[in-house]
PDB file of C-alpha atoms and ligand atoms in Angstrom:
ATOM      1  CA  MET A  15     -61.103 -39.525   7.256  1.00 45.00           C
ATOM      2  CA  SER A  16     -58.405 -39.956   9.899  1.00 50.00           C
ATOM      3  CA  ALA A  17     -55.545 -42.404   9.428  1.00 50.00           C
ATOM      4  CA  SER A  18     -56.864 -44.556  12.288  1.00 53.00           C
ATOM      5  CA  ASN A  19     -60.115 -45.433  10.452  1.00 58.00           C
ATOM      6  CA  ASP A  20     -58.972 -45.441   6.827  1.00 68.00           C
ATOM      7  CA  GLY A  21     -59.501 -49.210   6.642  1.00 73.00           C
ATOM      8  CA  GLY A  22     -55.956 -49.962   5.416  1.00 88.00           C
ATOM      9  CA  PRO A  23     -53.134 -51.723   7.271  1.00 90.00           C
ATOM     10  CA  ARG A  24     -51.971 -48.376   8.694  1.00 89.00           C
ATOM     11  CA  GLY A  25     -55.403 -47.681  10.181  1.00 91.00           C
ATOM     12  CA  TRP A  26     -55.524 -51.247  11.545  1.00 92.00           C
ATOM     13  CA  LEU A  27     -52.203 -50.708  13.350  1.00 93.00           C
ATOM     14  CA  TYR A  28     -52.972 -47.175  14.610  1.00 91.00           C
ATOM     15  CA  GLU A  29     -56.354 -48.190  16.015  1.00 91.00           C
ATOM     16  CA  ARG A  30     -54.788 -51.056  17.991  1.00 91.00           C
ATOM     17  CA  THR A  31     -51.577 -49.403  19.212  1.00 91.00           C
ATOM     18  CA  GLY A  32     -52.081 -45.608  19.196  1.00 87.00           C
ATOM     19  CA  VAL A  33     -48.581 -45.404  17.723  1.00 88.00           C
ATOM     20  CA  ASP A  34     -49.681 -42.484  15.488  1.00 89.00           C
ATOM     21  CA  ARG A  35     -50.448 -40.370  18.583  1.00 85.00           C
ATOM     22  CA  VAL A  36     -47.032 -41.142  20.072  1.00 80.00           C
ATOM     23  CA  TRP A  37     -45.409 -40.243  16.720  1.00 84.00           C
ATOM     24  CA  ASP A  38     -47.363 -36.970  16.473  1.00 83.00           C
ATOM     25  CA  ALA A  39     -46.532 -36.009  20.069  1.00 78.00           C
ATOM     26  CA  LEU A  40     -42.806 -36.638  19.567  1.00 75.00           C
ATOM     27  CA  PHE A  41     -42.035 -35.791  15.971  1.00 79.00           C
ATOM     28  CA  ALA A  42     -44.884 -33.650  14.662  1.00 81.00           C
ATOM     29  CA  ARG A  43     -44.995 -31.376  17.712  1.00 76.00           C
ATOM     30  CA  LYS A  44     -44.930 -27.599  17.329  1.00 77.00           C
ATOM     31  CA  VAL A  45     -41.722 -25.824  18.304  1.00 75.00           C
ATOM     32  CA  PRO A  46     -42.441 -22.547  20.136  1.00 77.00           C
ATOM     33  CA  GLU A  47     -42.224 -19.425  18.012  1.00 74.00           C
ATOM     34  CA  ALA A  48     -38.738 -18.167  18.619  1.00 70.00           C
ATOM     35  CA  GLN A  49     -36.785 -15.511  16.799  1.00 73.00           C
ATOM     36  CA  GLY A  50     -34.783 -16.818  13.804  1.00 79.00           C
ATOM     37  CA  TRP A  51     -31.919 -19.138  14.736  1.00 83.00           C
ATOM     38  CA  VAL A  52     -33.196 -19.452  18.330  1.00 85.00           C
ATOM     39  CA  SER A  53     -35.872 -21.887  17.130  1.00 84.00           C
ATOM     40  CA  TRP A  54     -33.068 -24.203  15.932  1.00 89.00           C
ATOM     41  CA  LEU A  55     -31.975 -24.624  19.550  1.00 92.00           C
ATOM     42  CA  TYR A  56     -35.189 -26.606  20.126  1.00 90.00           C
ATOM     43  CA  THR A  57     -33.937 -29.300  17.753  1.00 90.00           C
ATOM     44  CA  LEU A  58     -30.886 -30.216  19.881  1.00 95.00           C
ATOM     45  CA  GLY A  59     -32.777 -32.818  21.967  1.00 94.00           C
ATOM     46  CA  SER A  60     -34.090 -34.541  18.825  1.00 92.00           C
ATOM     47  CA  ALA A  61     -30.604 -34.368  17.275  1.00 96.00           C
ATOM     48  CA  THR A  62     -29.215 -36.119  20.384  1.00 97.00           C
ATOM     49  CA  LEU A  63     -31.948 -38.737  20.079  1.00 95.00           C
ATOM     50  CA  PHE A  64     -31.111 -39.263  16.410  1.00 96.00           C
ATOM     51  CA  VAL A  65     -27.402 -39.807  17.162  1.00 98.00           C
ATOM     52  CA  PHE A  66     -28.339 -42.172  19.997  1.00 97.00           C
ATOM     53  CA  VAL A  67     -30.379 -44.319  17.583  1.00 97.00           C
ATOM     54  CA  LEU A  68     -27.476 -44.185  15.105  1.00 98.00           C
ATOM     55  CA  GLN A  69     -25.111 -45.390  17.852  1.00 98.00           C
ATOM     56  CA  ALA A  70     -27.472 -48.246  18.718  1.00 98.00           C
ATOM     57  CA  VAL A  71     -27.704 -49.375  15.067  1.00 98.00           C
ATOM     58  CA  THR A  72     -23.978 -49.026  14.230  1.00 98.00           C
ATOM     59  CA  GLY A  73     -23.015 -50.559  17.610  1.00 98.00           C
ATOM     60  CA  THR A  74     -25.197 -53.614  16.955  1.00 98.00           C
ATOM     61  CA  LEU A  75     -23.615 -54.076  13.513  1.00 98.00           C
ATOM     62  CA  LEU A  76     -20.087 -53.682  14.963  1.00 98.00           C
ATOM     63  CA  ALA A  77     -20.883 -56.265  17.663  1.00 97.00           C
ATOM     64  CA  MET A  78     -21.481 -58.828  14.902  1.00 97.00           C
ATOM     65  CA  ASN A  79     -17.756 -58.814  14.083  1.00 97.00           C
ATOM     66  CA  TYR A  80     -16.107 -57.626  17.292  1.00 98.00           C
ATOM     67  CA  VAL A  81     -14.567 -60.126  19.758  1.00 97.00           C
ATOM     68  CA  PRO A  82     -14.459 -58.877  23.370  1.00 95.00           C
ATOM     69  CA  SER A  83     -11.273 -60.559  24.565  1.00 95.00           C
ATOM     70  CA  PRO A  84      -7.763 -59.100  25.027  1.00 95.00           C
ATOM     71  CA  ASP A  85      -6.381 -61.693  22.594  1.00 96.00           C
ATOM     72  CA  HIS A  86      -8.749 -60.892  19.748  1.00 97.00           C
ATOM     73  CA  ALA A  87     -10.272 -57.426  20.277  1.00 97.00           C
ATOM     74  CA  TYR A  88      -7.541 -55.460  18.473  1.00 98.00           C
ATOM     75  CA  ASP A  89      -7.444 -57.859  15.520  1.00 98.00           C
ATOM     76  CA  SER A  90     -11.220 -57.967  15.252  1.00 98.00           C
ATOM     77  CA  VAL A  91     -11.328 -54.154  15.069  1.00 98.00           C
ATOM     78  CA  ARG A  92      -8.661 -54.273  12.336  1.00 97.00           C
ATOM     79  CA  TYR A  93     -10.713 -56.908  10.542  1.00 98.00           C
ATOM     80  CA  ILE A  94     -13.778 -54.616  10.725  1.00 98.00           C
ATOM     81  CA  ASN A  95     -11.711 -51.737   9.306  1.00 97.00           C
ATOM     82  CA  THR A  96     -10.127 -53.644   6.456  1.00 97.00           C
ATOM     83  CA  SER A  97     -12.293 -56.642   5.509  1.00 97.00           C
ATOM     84  CA  VAL A  98     -15.923 -56.099   6.532  1.00 97.00           C
ATOM     85  CA  VAL A  99     -18.043 -54.506   3.786  1.00 96.00           C
ATOM     86  CA  MET A 100     -18.378 -50.798   4.685  1.00 96.00           C
ATOM     87  CA  GLY A 101     -16.689 -51.723   7.998  1.00 97.00           C
ATOM     88  CA  HIS A 102     -14.426 -48.653   8.178  1.00 97.00           C
ATOM     89  CA  TYR A 103     -17.466 -46.465   7.468  1.00 97.00           C
ATOM     90  CA  LEU A 104     -19.511 -48.229  10.154  1.00 97.00           C
ATOM     91  CA  ARG A 105     -16.731 -47.882  12.708  1.00 98.00           C
ATOM     92  CA  GLY A 106     -16.183 -44.239  11.738  1.00 98.00           C
ATOM     93  CA  LEU A 107     -19.874 -43.490  12.239  1.00 98.00           C
ATOM     94  CA  HIS A 108     -19.835 -45.128  15.694  1.00 98.00           C
ATOM     95  CA  HIS A 109     -16.526 -43.438  16.674  1.00 98.00           C
ATOM     96  CA  TRP A 110     -17.513 -39.906  15.608  1.00 98.00           C
ATOM     97  CA  GLY A 111     -21.127 -40.460  16.669  1.00 98.00           C
ATOM     98  CA  ALA A 112     -19.870 -40.978  20.232  1.00 98.00           C
ATOM     99  CA  SER A 113     -18.166 -37.560  20.236  1.00 97.00           C
ATOM    100  CA  ALA A 114     -21.131 -35.938  18.495  1.00 98.00           C
ATOM    101  CA  MET A 115     -23.448 -37.313  21.164  1.00 97.00           C
ATOM    102  CA  VAL A 116     -21.391 -35.796  23.998  1.00 97.00           C
ATOM    103  CA  VAL A 117     -21.269 -32.415  22.193  1.00 98.00           C
ATOM    104  CA  LEU A 118     -25.010 -32.472  21.367  1.00 98.00           C
ATOM    105  CA  VAL A 119     -26.079 -33.535  24.847  1.00 98.00           C
ATOM    106  CA  GLY A 120     -23.923 -30.703  26.274  1.00 98.00           C
ATOM    107  CA  LEU A 121     -25.448 -28.133  23.911  1.00 98.00           C
ATOM    108  CA  HIS A 122     -28.983 -29.431  24.592  1.00 98.00           C
ATOM    109  CA  MET A 123     -28.331 -29.106  28.324  1.00 98.00           C
ATOM    110  CA  LEU A 124     -27.028 -25.536  27.887  1.00 97.00           C
ATOM    111  CA  ARG A 125     -30.130 -24.658  25.829  1.00 96.00           C
ATOM    112  CA  THR A 126     -32.509 -25.961  28.508  1.00 96.00           C
ATOM    113  CA  TYR A 127     -30.455 -24.253  31.248  1.00 96.00           C
ATOM    114  CA  PHE A 128     -30.232 -20.815  29.631  1.00 94.00           C
ATOM    115  CA  MET A 129     -33.886 -20.882  28.611  1.00 93.00           C
ATOM    116  CA  GLY A 130     -34.906 -21.805  32.154  1.00 93.00           C
ATOM    117  CA  ALA A 131     -36.612 -24.997  30.898  1.00 94.00           C
ATOM    118  CA  TYR A 132     -35.475 -26.796  34.070  1.00 95.00           C
ATOM    119  CA  LYS A 133     -37.880 -24.695  36.214  1.00 94.00           C
ATOM    120  CA  TYR A 134     -41.315 -25.732  37.478  1.00 93.00           C
ATOM    121  CA  PRO A 135     -42.936 -28.005  36.308  1.00 95.00           C
ATOM    122  CA  ARG A 136     -39.991 -29.530  34.384  1.00 96.00           C
ATOM    123  CA  GLU A 137     -37.627 -30.348  37.277  1.00 97.00           C
ATOM    124  CA  GLY A 138     -38.149 -34.089  36.661  1.00 98.00           C
ATOM    125  CA  THR A 139     -37.238 -33.735  32.967  1.00 98.00           C
ATOM    126  CA  TRP A 140     -34.026 -31.958  34.029  1.00 98.00           C
ATOM    127  CA  MET A 141     -33.133 -34.535  36.696  1.00 98.00           C
ATOM    128  CA  ILE A 142     -33.614 -37.442  34.293  1.00 98.00           C
ATOM    129  CA  GLY A 143     -31.479 -35.381  31.882  1.00 98.00           C
ATOM    130  CA  VAL A 144     -28.653 -35.238  34.436  1.00 98.00           C
ATOM    131  CA  LEU A 145     -28.781 -39.045  34.733  1.00 98.00           C
ATOM    132  CA  LEU A 146     -28.739 -39.275  30.927  1.00 98.00           C
ATOM    133  CA  LEU A 147     -25.604 -37.132  30.859  1.00 98.00           C
ATOM    134  CA  VAL A 148     -23.891 -39.485  33.326  1.00 98.00           C
ATOM    135  CA  VAL A 149     -24.900 -42.518  31.242  1.00 98.00           C
ATOM    136  CA  VAL A 150     -23.672 -40.874  27.995  1.00 98.00           C
ATOM    137  CA  ILE A 151     -20.281 -40.277  29.653  1.00 97.00           C
ATOM    138  CA  GLY A 152     -20.370 -43.903  30.887  1.00 98.00           C
ATOM    139  CA  PHE A 153     -20.871 -45.083  27.282  1.00 98.00           C
ATOM    140  CA  GLY A 154     -17.817 -43.068  26.252  1.00 97.00           C
ATOM    141  CA  PHE A 155     -15.658 -44.393  29.083  1.00 97.00           C
ATOM    142  CA  THR A 156     -16.586 -48.065  28.618  1.00 98.00           C
ATOM    143  CA  GLY A 157     -16.468 -47.893  24.792  1.00 98.00           C
ATOM    144  CA  TYR A 158     -13.015 -46.283  24.725  1.00 97.00           C
ATOM    145  CA  LEU A 159     -11.384 -49.466  26.068  1.00 97.00           C
ATOM    146  CA  LEU A 160     -12.915 -51.836  23.541  1.00 98.00           C
ATOM    147  CA  PRO A 161     -10.405 -51.460  20.632  1.00 97.00           C
ATOM    148  CA  TRP A 162      -7.757 -52.586  23.183  1.00 97.00           C
ATOM    149  CA  ASP A 163      -4.982 -50.524  21.601  1.00 96.00           C
ATOM    150  CA  GLN A 164      -2.360 -48.561  23.555  1.00 97.00           C
ATOM    151  CA  LYS A 165      -4.531 -45.441  23.788  1.00 96.00           C
ATOM    152  CA  ALA A 166      -7.518 -47.451  25.041  1.00 97.00           C
ATOM    153  CA  TYR A 167      -5.466 -49.411  27.572  1.00 97.00           C
ATOM    154  CA  TRP A 168      -3.683 -46.428  29.131  1.00 97.00           C
ATOM    155  CA  ALA A 169      -6.733 -44.150  29.098  1.00 97.00           C
ATOM    156  CA  THR A 170      -8.652 -46.793  31.054  1.00 97.00           C
ATOM    157  CA  MET A 171      -5.691 -47.263  33.377  1.00 97.00           C
ATOM    158  CA  VAL A 172      -5.808 -43.505  34.125  1.00 97.00           C
ATOM    159  CA  GLY A 173      -9.627 -43.489  34.378  1.00 97.00           C
ATOM    160  CA  THR A 174      -9.759 -46.389  36.831  1.00 97.00           C
ATOM    161  CA  ASN A 175      -6.891 -44.839  38.845  1.00 97.00           C
ATOM    162  CA  ILE A 176      -8.908 -41.609  39.106  1.00 97.00           C
ATOM    163  CA  ALA A 177     -11.924 -43.622  40.342  1.00 96.00           C
ATOM    164  CA  GLY A 178      -9.498 -45.197  42.837  1.00 97.00           C
ATOM    165  CA  GLN A 179      -8.862 -41.749  44.366  1.00 97.00           C
ATOM    166  CA  THR A 180     -12.521 -41.369  45.494  1.00 97.00           C
ATOM    167  CA  PRO A 181     -12.528 -40.876  49.272  1.00 97.00           C
ATOM    168  CA  PHE A 182     -13.294 -44.053  51.287  1.00 97.00           C
ATOM    169  CA  ILE A 183     -14.759 -46.191  48.457  1.00 97.00           C
ATOM    170  CA  GLY A 184     -12.001 -45.495  45.882  1.00 97.00           C
ATOM    171  CA  PRO A 185     -10.051 -48.788  46.203  1.00 96.00           C
ATOM    172  CA  TYR A 186     -13.298 -50.815  45.990  1.00 96.00           C
ATOM    173  CA  LEU A 187     -14.478 -48.838  42.939  1.00 96.00           C
ATOM    174  CA  LYS A 188     -11.170 -49.420  41.176  1.00 97.00           C
ATOM    175  CA  LYS A 189     -11.337 -53.142  41.891  1.00 97.00           C
ATOM    176  CA  ILE A 190     -14.960 -53.348  40.735  1.00 97.00           C
ATOM    177  CA  PHE A 191     -14.189 -51.506  37.467  1.00 96.00           C
ATOM    178  CA  ARG A 192     -11.094 -53.592  36.752  1.00 97.00           C
ATOM    179  CA  GLY A 193     -12.615 -56.876  37.857  1.00 96.00           C
ATOM    180  CA  GLY A 194      -9.541 -57.448  40.041  1.00 95.00           C
ATOM    181  CA  PRO A 195      -6.407 -55.620  41.227  1.00 93.00           C
ATOM    182  CA  GLU A 196      -4.929 -55.285  37.698  1.00 94.00           C
ATOM    183  CA  MET A 197      -6.338 -54.508  34.264  1.00 95.00           C
ATOM    184  CA  GLY A 198      -6.901 -57.537  32.048  1.00 95.00           C
ATOM    185  CA  ALA A 199      -9.487 -59.865  30.542  1.00 96.00           C
ATOM    186  CA  ALA A 200     -11.943 -59.295  33.417  1.00 97.00           C
ATOM    187  CA  THR A 201     -11.781 -55.503  32.857  1.00 97.00           C
ATOM    188  CA  MET A 202     -12.625 -55.940  29.199  1.00 97.00           C
ATOM    189  CA  THR A 203     -15.541 -58.343  29.886  1.00 97.00           C
ATOM    190  CA  ARG A 204     -16.901 -55.951  32.494  1.00 97.00           C
ATOM    191  CA  PHE A 205     -16.646 -52.878  30.245  1.00 98.00           C
ATOM    192  CA  TYR A 206     -18.167 -54.761  27.316  1.00 98.00           C
ATOM    193  CA  ALA A 207     -21.123 -55.962  29.411  1.00 98.00           C
ATOM    194  CA  LEU A 208     -21.687 -52.416  30.687  1.00 98.00           C
ATOM    195  CA  HIS A 209     -21.359 -50.937  27.184  1.00 98.00           C
ATOM    196  CA  VAL A 210     -23.714 -53.312  25.342  1.00 98.00           C
ATOM    197  CA  LEU A 211     -26.119 -54.556  28.026  1.00 98.00           C
ATOM    198  CA  VAL A 212     -26.350 -52.496  31.196  1.00 98.00           C
ATOM    199  CA  LEU A 213     -26.008 -48.923  29.894  1.00 98.00           C
ATOM    200  CA  PRO A 214     -28.330 -49.421  26.863  1.00 97.00           C
ATOM    201  CA  ALA A 215     -31.033 -50.798  29.196  1.00 98.00           C
ATOM    202  CA  ILE A 216     -30.627 -47.836  31.572  1.00 98.00           C
ATOM    203  CA  VAL A 217     -30.499 -45.237  28.801  1.00 98.00           C
ATOM    204  CA  GLY A 218     -33.573 -46.761  27.106  1.00 96.00           C
ATOM    205  CA  ALA A 219     -35.616 -46.465  30.296  1.00 98.00           C
ATOM    206  CA  LEU A 220     -34.326 -42.938  31.005  1.00 98.00           C
ATOM    207  CA  ILE A 221     -35.057 -41.698  27.474  1.00 97.00           C
ATOM    208  CA  MET A 222     -38.602 -43.071  27.683  1.00 95.00           C
ATOM    209  CA  GLY A 223     -39.122 -41.229  30.987  1.00 97.00           C
ATOM    210  CA  HIS A 224     -37.513 -38.047  29.612  1.00 97.00           C
ATOM    211  CA  LEU A 225     -39.665 -38.034  26.471  1.00 93.00           C
ATOM    212  CA  PHE A 226     -42.806 -38.931  28.403  1.00 92.00           C
ATOM    213  CA  LEU A 227     -42.283 -35.814  30.555  1.00 95.00           C
ATOM    214  CA  VAL A 228     -41.486 -33.642  27.500  1.00 91.00           C
ATOM    215  CA  VAL A 229     -44.796 -34.703  25.921  1.00 87.00           C
ATOM    216  CA  TRP A 230     -46.684 -34.494  29.223  1.00 89.00           C
ATOM    217  CA  HIS A 231     -45.631 -30.906  30.020  1.00 91.00           C
ATOM    218  CA  GLY A 232     -45.401 -29.706  26.446  1.00 87.00           C
ATOM    219  CA  ILE A 233     -42.359 -27.810  25.305  1.00 88.00           C
ATOM    220  CA  SER A 234     -41.401 -24.688  27.293  1.00 90.00           C
ATOM    221  CA  GLU A 235     -41.730 -21.195  25.813  1.00 86.00           C
ATOM    222  CA  PRO A 236     -38.601 -19.114  25.249  1.00 84.00           C
ATOM    223  CA  PRO A 237     -38.103 -16.819  28.274  1.00 82.00           C
ATOM    224  CA  THR A 238     -39.504 -13.272  27.959  1.00 78.00           C
ATOM    225  CA  ARG A 239     -39.301 -10.180  30.134  1.00 71.00           C
ATOM    226  CA  ALA A 240     -43.044 -10.569  30.922  1.00 69.00           C
ATOM    227  CA  ALA A 241     -42.427 -14.130  32.189  1.00 67.00           C
ATOM    228  CA  ASP A 242     -39.513 -12.848  34.331  1.00 68.00           C
ATOM    229  CA  ALA A 243     -41.799 -10.211  35.878  1.00 71.00           C
ATOM    230  CA  ASP A 244     -44.428 -12.901  36.654  1.00 72.00           C
ATOM    231  CA  ALA A 245     -41.745 -15.064  38.259  1.00 69.00           C
ATOM    232  CA  GLU A 246     -40.736 -12.180  40.512  1.00 71.00           C
ATOM    233  CA  LYS A 247     -44.340 -11.823  41.686  1.00 72.00           C
ATOM    234  CA  GLU A 248     -44.599 -15.572  42.264  1.00 67.00           C
ATOM    235  CA  PRO A 249     -41.198 -16.794  43.526  1.00 62.00           C
ATOM    236  CA  GLY A 250     -40.458 -20.496  43.064  1.00 57.00           C
ATOM    237  CA  ARG A 251     -41.858 -20.625  39.554  1.00 56.00           C
TER     238      ARG A 251
HETATM  239  C1  HEM B 316     -29.470 -38.926  25.750  1.00 63.40           C
HETATM  240  C2  HEM B 316     -29.625 -37.682  26.124  1.00 63.40           C
HETATM  241  C3  HEM B 316     -30.855 -36.832  25.881  1.00 63.40           C
HETATM  242  C4  HEM B 316     -31.847 -36.953  24.940  1.00 63.40           C
HETATM  243  C5  HEM B 316     -31.975 -38.010  23.845  1.00 63.40           C
HETATM  244  C6  HEM B 316     -32.788 -35.870  25.162  1.00 63.40           C
HETATM  245  C7  HEM B 316     -33.914 -35.633  24.394  1.00 63.40           C
HETATM  246  C8  HEM B 316     -34.770 -34.550  24.568  1.00 63.40           C
HETATM  247  C9  HEM B 316     -35.795 -34.130  23.631  1.00 63.40           C
HETATM  248  C10 HEM B 316     -36.108 -34.813  22.287  1.00 63.40           C
HETATM  249  C11 HEM B 316     -36.425 -33.048  24.159  1.00 63.40           C
HETATM  250  C12 HEM B 316     -37.555 -32.232  23.491  1.00 63.40           C
HETATM  251  C13 HEM B 316     -37.168 -30.750  23.342  1.00 63.40           C
HETATM  252  C14 HEM B 316     -35.884 -30.443  22.657  1.00 63.40           C
HETATM  253  O1  HEM B 316     -35.566 -31.128  21.682  1.00 63.40           O
HETATM  254  O2  HEM B 316     -35.175 -29.515  23.119  1.00 63.40           O
HETATM  255  C15 HEM B 316     -35.826 -32.793  25.465  1.00 63.40           C
HETATM  256  C16 HEM B 316     -36.221 -31.811  26.350  1.00 63.40           C
HETATM  257  C17 HEM B 316     -35.615 -31.517  27.561  1.00 63.40           C
HETATM  258  N1  HEM B 316     -34.424 -32.042  28.003  1.00 63.40           N
HETATM  259 FE1  HEM B 316     -33.383 -33.557  27.134  1.00 63.40          FE
HETATM  260  N2  HEM B 316     -32.376 -35.121  26.252  1.00 63.40           N
HETATM  261  C18 HEM B 316     -31.193 -35.656  26.711  1.00 63.40           C
HETATM  262  C19 HEM B 316     -30.404 -35.183  27.758  1.00 63.40           C
HETATM  263  C20 HEM B 316     -30.732 -34.106  28.559  1.00 63.40           C
HETATM  264  C21 HEM B 316     -29.876 -33.518  29.576  1.00 63.40           C
HETATM  265  C22 HEM B 316     -28.436 -33.962  29.862  1.00 63.40           C
HETATM  266  C23 HEM B 316     -30.595 -32.529  30.189  1.00 63.40           C
HETATM  267  C24 HEM B 316     -30.197 -31.635  31.323  1.00 63.40           C
HETATM  268  C25 HEM B 316     -29.446 -31.985  32.334  1.00 63.40           C
HETATM  269  C26 HEM B 316     -31.912 -32.483  29.563  1.00 63.40           C
HETATM  270  C27 HEM B 316     -32.944 -31.658  29.940  1.00 63.40           C
HETATM  271  C28 HEM B 316     -34.102 -31.444  29.211  1.00 63.40           C
HETATM  272  C29 HEM B 316     -35.161 -30.512  29.596  1.00 63.40           C
HETATM  273  C30 HEM B 316     -35.215 -29.642  30.872  1.00 63.40           C
HETATM  274  C31 HEM B 316     -36.119 -30.565  28.557  1.00 63.40           C
HETATM  275  C32 HEM B 316     -37.435 -29.776  28.457  1.00 63.40           C
HETATM  276  C33 HEM B 316     -37.192 -28.631  27.522  1.00 63.40           C
HETATM  277  C34 HEM B 316     -38.370 -27.733  27.301  1.00 63.40           C
HETATM  278  O3  HEM B 316     -39.494 -28.061  27.679  1.00 63.40           O
HETATM  279  O4  HEM B 316     -38.133 -26.660  26.704  1.00 63.40           O
HETATM  280  N3  HEM B 316     -31.951 -33.437  28.566  1.00 63.40           N
HETATM  281  N4  HEM B 316     -34.814 -33.703  25.666  1.00 63.40           N
END
């Protein structure tokens, strides 16, 4: 008897939502047979997804005690570190999770590049991936300012100055990022809104599109010499 008609609450839910099929397609999918450690490379996308979920959960919990204003941000982060139950652990997870996400997304991208997974018919998956990379870097840039310590302040000063060097639109970009000619309360409000509202909404939509295409096309096979020979006969594939 399948789970969808077992009569219990699980069957009730599966029959009405199809959530079991989505789960199977994403998490119970077969990884192509690859030699030894190579098969582990196929887990990098899921590892990135896991860290993303971890960032969302720890970020939400941090937001319950963080105050996004230049007067209180630094103290609220200190309060999280010293007085909130498990606060230092929570902040540590979010801090190191951010770096782990950049590393994992980079490795996942290298895996898909070197295995040729970006080729027909997966160009869309790759292009959404490129946007995801930009958004992940955006999370890092906007999040770095939030503790409002010296490192955060000067790193953002440098970052916004670099944006200011963009040909033609540079001065406008710098002003938009800073919320005015100088860095201050408006910069922090802007970065906070991007970090907790705008970027999560964008990344959520992009991940859904990315995963839809992964399920739609199925996972690519590791490249073989036979596949290379076929590609030579049929250029473009
Ligand atoms: C938040 C960032 C990202 C998440 C959560 C994510 C997640 C995933 C997952 C779960 C898969 C399934 C296969 C696997 O695990 O390798 C996948 C496949 C894929 N991803 Fe990503 N990805 C991200 C970013 C990227 C980036 C930056 C690129 C490239 C620019 C990319 C390109 C691809 C491609 C081409 C595939 C298809 C692989 C195949 O069929 O073998 N992804 N992604």
